[in-house]
Amino acid sequence: MTLPAATWLPTLRAYLVVSAGLHLIWEILQLPLYTLWRTGATREIAFAVAHCTAGDVLIAGLALLAALAIVGSADWPDRGFARVL
């Protein structure tokens, strides 16, 4: 008997990479809503974008972990992908 290939790790990596890209875009697009956009130095703005993006990715990762703990299965994502989503 052969064990099935683990697909959860590539799926998790893809989720985090896509999440990071989308959150980065989101943080950049909403910058003009904050006074930092007008008053901050370039370094401050870059730090704020990086800091907020990292926080968003952390929240997204923890949300995925919570969903997996609540409704995930041992053979996720091959089965139960939609429930976790």
Tab-separated table of N, CA and C in Angstrom:
chain	number	residue	atom	x	y	z
A	1	MET	N	0.849	-1.177	0.000
A	1	MET	CA	0.000	0.000	0.000
A	1	MET	C	0.899	1.246	0.000
A	2	THR	N	0.600	2.173	-0.885
A	2	THR	CA	1.358	3.412	-0.942
A	2	THR	C	0.543	4.533	-0.321
A	3	LEU	N	1.230	5.418	0.326
A	3	LEU	CA	0.550	6.552	0.942
A	3	LEU	C	0.285	7.617	-0.110
A	4	PRO	N	-0.853	8.292	-0.009
A	4	PRO	CA	-1.143	9.361	-0.967
A	4	PRO	C	-0.189	10.535	-0.760
A	5	ALA	N	0.061	11.257	-1.819
A	5	ALA	CA	0.929	12.437	-1.734
A	5	ALA	C	0.248	13.522	-0.914
A	6	ALA	N	1.004	14.180	-0.079
A	6	ALA	CA	0.451	15.270	0.729
A	6	ALA	C	0.243	16.491	-0.157
A	7	THR	N	-0.978	16.941	-0.236
A	7	THR	CA	-1.280	18.124	-1.048
A	7	THR	C	-1.558	19.350	-0.191
A	8	TRP	N	-1.575	19.170	1.129
A	8	TRP	CA	-1.915	20.297	1.986
A	8	TRP	C	-0.812	21.351	2.010
A	9	LEU	N	0.457	20.939	1.933
A	9	LEU	CA	1.539	21.908	2.021
A	9	LEU	C	1.601	22.833	0.802
A	10	PRO	N	1.546	22.314	-0.428
A	10	PRO	CA	1.513	23.228	-1.570
A	10	PRO	C	0.273	24.131	-1.564
A	11	THR	N	-0.846	23.594	-1.106
A	11	THR	CA	-2.072	24.393	-1.035
A	11	THR	C	-1.916	25.508	-0.008
A	12	LEU	N	-1.347	25.190	1.124
A	12	LEU	CA	-1.120	26.199	2.160
A	12	LEU	C	-0.159	27.278	1.664
A	13	ARG	N	0.907	26.871	1.004
A	13	ARG	CA	1.859	27.848	0.465
A	13	ARG	C	1.191	28.749	-0.569
A	14	ALA	N	0.427	28.161	-1.460
A	14	ALA	CA	-0.262	28.950	-2.487
A	14	ALA	C	-1.241	29.929	-1.843
A	15	TYR	N	-1.966	29.477	-0.840
A	15	TYR	CA	-2.916	30.334	-0.127
A	15	TYR	C	-2.206	31.542	0.469
A	16	LEU	N	-1.083	31.305	1.128
A	16	LEU	CA	-0.368	32.394	1.779
A	16	LEU	C	0.262	33.355	0.769
A	17	VAL	N	0.780	32.838	-0.333
A	17	VAL	CA	1.381	33.698	-1.359
A	17	VAL	C	0.315	34.563	-2.028
A	18	VAL	N	-0.798	33.935	-2.424
A	18	VAL	CA	-1.883	34.697	-3.052
A	18	VAL	C	-2.465	35.702	-2.061
A	19	SER	N	-2.642	35.269	-0.825
A	19	SER	CA	-3.154	36.162	0.209
A	19	SER	C	-2.228	37.363	0.396
A	20	ALA	N	-0.935	37.125	0.455
A	20	ALA	CA	0.023	38.216	0.633
A	20	ALA	C	-0.045	39.199	-0.532
A	21	GLY	N	-0.115	38.685	-1.752
A	21	GLY	CA	-0.202	39.566	-2.918
A	21	GLY	C	-1.462	40.409	-2.921
A	22	LEU	N	-2.583	39.781	-2.630
A	22	LEU	CA	-3.854	40.513	-2.627
A	22	LEU	C	-3.925	41.516	-1.476
A	23	HIS	N	-3.403	41.141	-0.313
A	23	HIS	CA	-3.406	42.070	0.811
A	23	HIS	C	-2.459	43.239	0.561
A	24	LEU	N	-1.352	42.995	-0.098
A	24	LEU	CA	-0.440	44.077	-0.445
A	24	LEU	C	-1.133	45.091	-1.362
A	25	ILE	N	-1.820	44.582	-2.368
A	25	ILE	CA	-2.576	45.463	-3.268
A	25	ILE	C	-3.630	46.244	-2.489
A	26	TRP	N	-4.339	45.573	-1.609
A	26	TRP	CA	-5.369	46.222	-0.799
A	26	TRP	C	-4.773	47.344	0.047
A	27	GLU	N	-3.658	47.082	0.704
A	27	GLU	CA	-3.047	48.099	1.558
A	27	GLU	C	-2.582	49.299	0.744
A	28	ILE	N	-2.034	49.068	-0.429
A	28	ILE	CA	-1.584	50.174	-1.282
A	28	ILE	C	-2.776	50.993	-1.770
A	29	LEU	N	-3.849	50.321	-2.176
A	29	LEU	CA	-5.012	51.035	-2.694
A	29	LEU	C	-5.707	51.900	-1.651
A	30	GLN	N	-5.659	51.490	-0.396
A	30	GLN	CA	-6.351	52.279	0.620
A	30	GLN	C	-5.455	53.326	1.287
A	31	LEU	N	-4.191	53.402	0.919
A	31	LEU	CA	-3.289	54.397	1.492
A	31	LEU	C	-3.801	55.837	1.401
A	32	PRO	N	-4.372	56.267	0.277
A	32	PRO	CA	-4.842	57.659	0.211
A	32	PRO	C	-5.925	58.007	1.233
A	33	LEU	N	-6.509	57.021	1.876
A	33	LEU	CA	-7.534	57.284	2.885
A	33	LEU	C	-6.934	57.721	4.214
A	34	TYR	N	-5.630	57.589	4.376
A	34	TYR	CA	-4.965	57.880	5.637
A	34	TYR	C	-4.082	59.117	5.514
A	35	THR	N	-3.927	59.855	6.606
A	35	THR	CA	-3.100	61.057	6.587
A	35	THR	C	-1.630	60.725	6.346
A	36	LEU	N	-1.231	59.517	6.662
A	36	LEU	CA	0.147	59.096	6.421
A	36	LEU	C	0.533	59.286	4.954
A	37	TRP	N	-0.435	59.127	4.073
A	37	TRP	CA	-0.199	59.281	2.639
A	37	TRP	C	0.292	60.696	2.316
A	38	ARG	N	-0.248	61.686	3.033
A	38	ARG	CA	0.116	63.084	2.767
A	38	ARG	C	1.264	63.581	3.636
A	39	THR	N	1.389	63.040	4.841
A	39	THR	CA	2.359	63.585	5.790
A	39	THR	C	3.576	62.702	6.013
A	40	GLY	N	3.484	61.447	5.665
A	40	GLY	CA	4.564	60.522	5.971
A	40	GLY	C	5.685	60.529	4.952
A	41	ALA	N	6.874	60.189	5.412
A	41	ALA	CA	8.016	60.011	4.521
A	41	ALA	C	7.849	58.676	3.783
A	42	THR	N	8.567	58.532	2.706
A	42	THR	CA	8.464	57.310	1.900
A	42	THR	C	8.764	56.070	2.738
A	43	ARG	N	9.767	56.186	3.599
A	43	ARG	CA	10.108	55.051	4.465
A	43	ARG	C	8.974	54.687	5.410
A	44	GLU	N	8.326	55.677	5.980
A	44	GLU	CA	7.206	55.442	6.894
A	44	GLU	C	6.044	54.774	6.168
A	45	ILE	N	5.768	55.242	4.967
A	45	ILE	CA	4.680	54.666	4.171
A	45	ILE	C	5.000	53.216	3.823
A	46	ALA	N	6.242	52.962	3.397
A	46	ALA	CA	6.646	51.592	3.051
A	46	ALA	C	6.554	50.671	4.264
A	47	PHE	N	6.980	51.165	5.428
A	47	PHE	CA	6.885	50.366	6.645
A	47	PHE	C	5.428	50.069	6.988
A	48	ALA	N	4.571	51.070	6.879
A	48	ALA	CA	3.152	50.875	7.185
A	48	ALA	C	2.532	49.838	6.259
A	49	VAL	N	2.851	49.910	4.970
A	49	VAL	CA	2.309	48.938	4.015
A	49	VAL	C	2.801	47.535	4.351
A	50	ALA	N	4.105	47.401	4.613
A	50	ALA	CA	4.662	46.085	4.938
A	50	ALA	C	4.084	45.549	6.246
A	51	HIS	N	3.993	46.407	7.245
A	51	HIS	CA	3.473	46.012	8.553
A	51	HIS	C	2.014	45.569	8.464
A	52	CYS	N	1.205	46.350	7.782
A	52	CYS	CA	-0.221	46.030	7.665
A	52	CYS	C	-0.441	44.793	6.803
A	53	THR	N	0.353	44.642	5.754
A	53	THR	CA	0.238	43.448	4.916
A	53	THR	C	0.594	42.201	5.715
A	54	ALA	N	1.667	42.270	6.486
A	54	ALA	CA	2.059	41.131	7.321
A	54	ALA	C	0.958	40.785	8.321
A	55	GLY	N	0.352	41.798	8.920
A	55	GLY	CA	-0.751	41.549	9.843
A	55	GLY	C	-1.938	40.905	9.157
A	56	ASP	N	-2.257	41.370	7.955
A	56	ASP	CA	-3.367	40.779	7.198
A	56	ASP	C	-3.094	39.315	6.852
A	57	VAL	N	-1.858	39.014	6.455
A	57	VAL	CA	-1.502	37.632	6.113
A	57	VAL	C	-1.558	36.757	7.361
A	58	LEU	N	-1.123	37.291	8.486
A	58	LEU	CA	-1.211	36.551	9.746
A	58	LEU	C	-2.662	36.243	10.099
A	59	ILE	N	-3.525	37.231	9.963
A	59	ILE	CA	-4.951	37.022	10.236
A	59	ILE	C	-5.536	35.990	9.272
A	60	ALA	N	-5.194	36.080	7.995
A	60	ALA	CA	-5.696	35.128	7.003
A	60	ALA	C	-5.214	33.711	7.308
A	61	GLY	N	-3.956	33.587	7.707
A	61	GLY	CA	-3.429	32.269	8.057
A	61	GLY	C	-4.107	31.684	9.272
A	62	LEU	N	-4.346	32.516	10.276
A	62	LEU	CA	-5.038	32.045	11.472
A	62	LEU	C	-6.499	31.704	11.187
A	63	ALA	N	-7.117	32.453	10.286
A	63	ALA	CA	-8.498	32.136	9.898
A	63	ALA	C	-8.547	30.780	9.196
A	64	LEU	N	-7.566	30.514	8.328
A	64	LEU	CA	-7.498	29.207	7.669
A	64	LEU	C	-7.273	28.109	8.698
A	65	LEU	N	-6.375	28.337	9.642
A	65	LEU	CA	-6.116	27.354	10.691
A	65	LEU	C	-7.373	27.065	11.507
A	66	ALA	N	-8.115	28.106	11.848
A	66	ALA	CA	-9.363	27.918	12.601
A	66	ALA	C	-10.374	27.132	11.789
A	67	ALA	N	-10.508	27.461	10.502
A	67	ALA	CA	-11.447	26.724	9.647
A	67	ALA	C	-11.039	25.264	9.531
A	68	LEU	N	-9.748	25.006	9.405
A	68	LEU	CA	-9.277	23.623	9.333
A	68	LEU	C	-9.546	22.882	10.635
A	69	ALA	N	-9.365	23.552	11.766
A	69	ALA	CA	-9.612	22.912	13.055
A	69	ALA	C	-11.089	22.608	13.265
A	70	ILE	N	-11.947	23.471	12.734
A	70	ILE	CA	-13.388	23.301	12.965
A	70	ILE	C	-14.012	22.327	11.973
A	71	VAL	N	-13.729	22.488	10.684
A	71	VAL	CA	-14.421	21.671	9.679
A	71	VAL	C	-13.478	20.909	8.748
A	72	GLY	N	-12.179	20.991	8.969
A	72	GLY	CA	-11.230	20.318	8.081
A	72	GLY	C	-11.197	18.822	8.306
A	73	SER	N	-10.575	18.132	7.384
A	73	SER	CA	-10.406	16.692	7.504
A	73	SER	C	-8.940	16.348	7.289
A	74	ALA	N	-8.560	15.140	7.650
A	74	ALA	CA	-7.164	14.720	7.553
A	74	ALA	C	-6.662	14.725	6.113
A	75	ASP	N	-7.546	14.550	5.161
A	75	ASP	CA	-7.115	14.525	3.761
A	75	ASP	C	-7.434	15.825	3.027
A	76	TRP	N	-7.508	16.912	3.787
A	76	TRP	CA	-7.679	18.229	3.181
A	76	TRP	C	-6.423	18.549	2.392
A	77	PRO	N	-6.476	19.152	1.271
A	77	PRO	CA	-7.581	19.788	0.568
A	77	PRO	C	-8.273	18.877	-0.438
A	78	ASP	N	-7.819	17.611	-0.518
A	78	ASP	CA	-8.443	16.702	-1.485
A	78	ASP	C	-9.925	16.484	-1.178
A	79	ARG	N	-10.257	16.483	0.092
A	79	ARG	CA	-11.658	16.368	0.503
A	79	ARG	C	-11.935	17.461	1.530
A	80	GLY	N	-13.084	18.031	1.453
A	80	GLY	CA	-13.485	19.050	2.414
A	80	GLY	C	-12.971	20.441	2.096
A	81	PHE	N	-12.459	20.652	0.884
A	81	PHE	CA	-11.938	21.968	0.503
A	81	PHE	C	-13.028	23.028	0.588
A	82	ALA	N	-14.206	22.708	0.067
A	82	ALA	CA	-15.314	23.683	0.033
A	82	ALA	C	-15.770	24.032	1.454
A	83	ARG	N	-15.798	23.063	2.350
A	83	ARG	CA	-16.218	23.344	3.733
A	83	ARG	C	-15.259	24.320	4.400
A	84	VAL	N	-13.977	24.110	4.197
A	84	VAL	CA	-12.986	25.000	4.787
A	84	VAL	C	-13.056	26.374	4.154
A	85	LEU	N	-13.260	26.395	2.830
A	85	LEU	CA	-13.376	27.662	2.126
A	85	LEU	C	-14.547	28.455	2.656
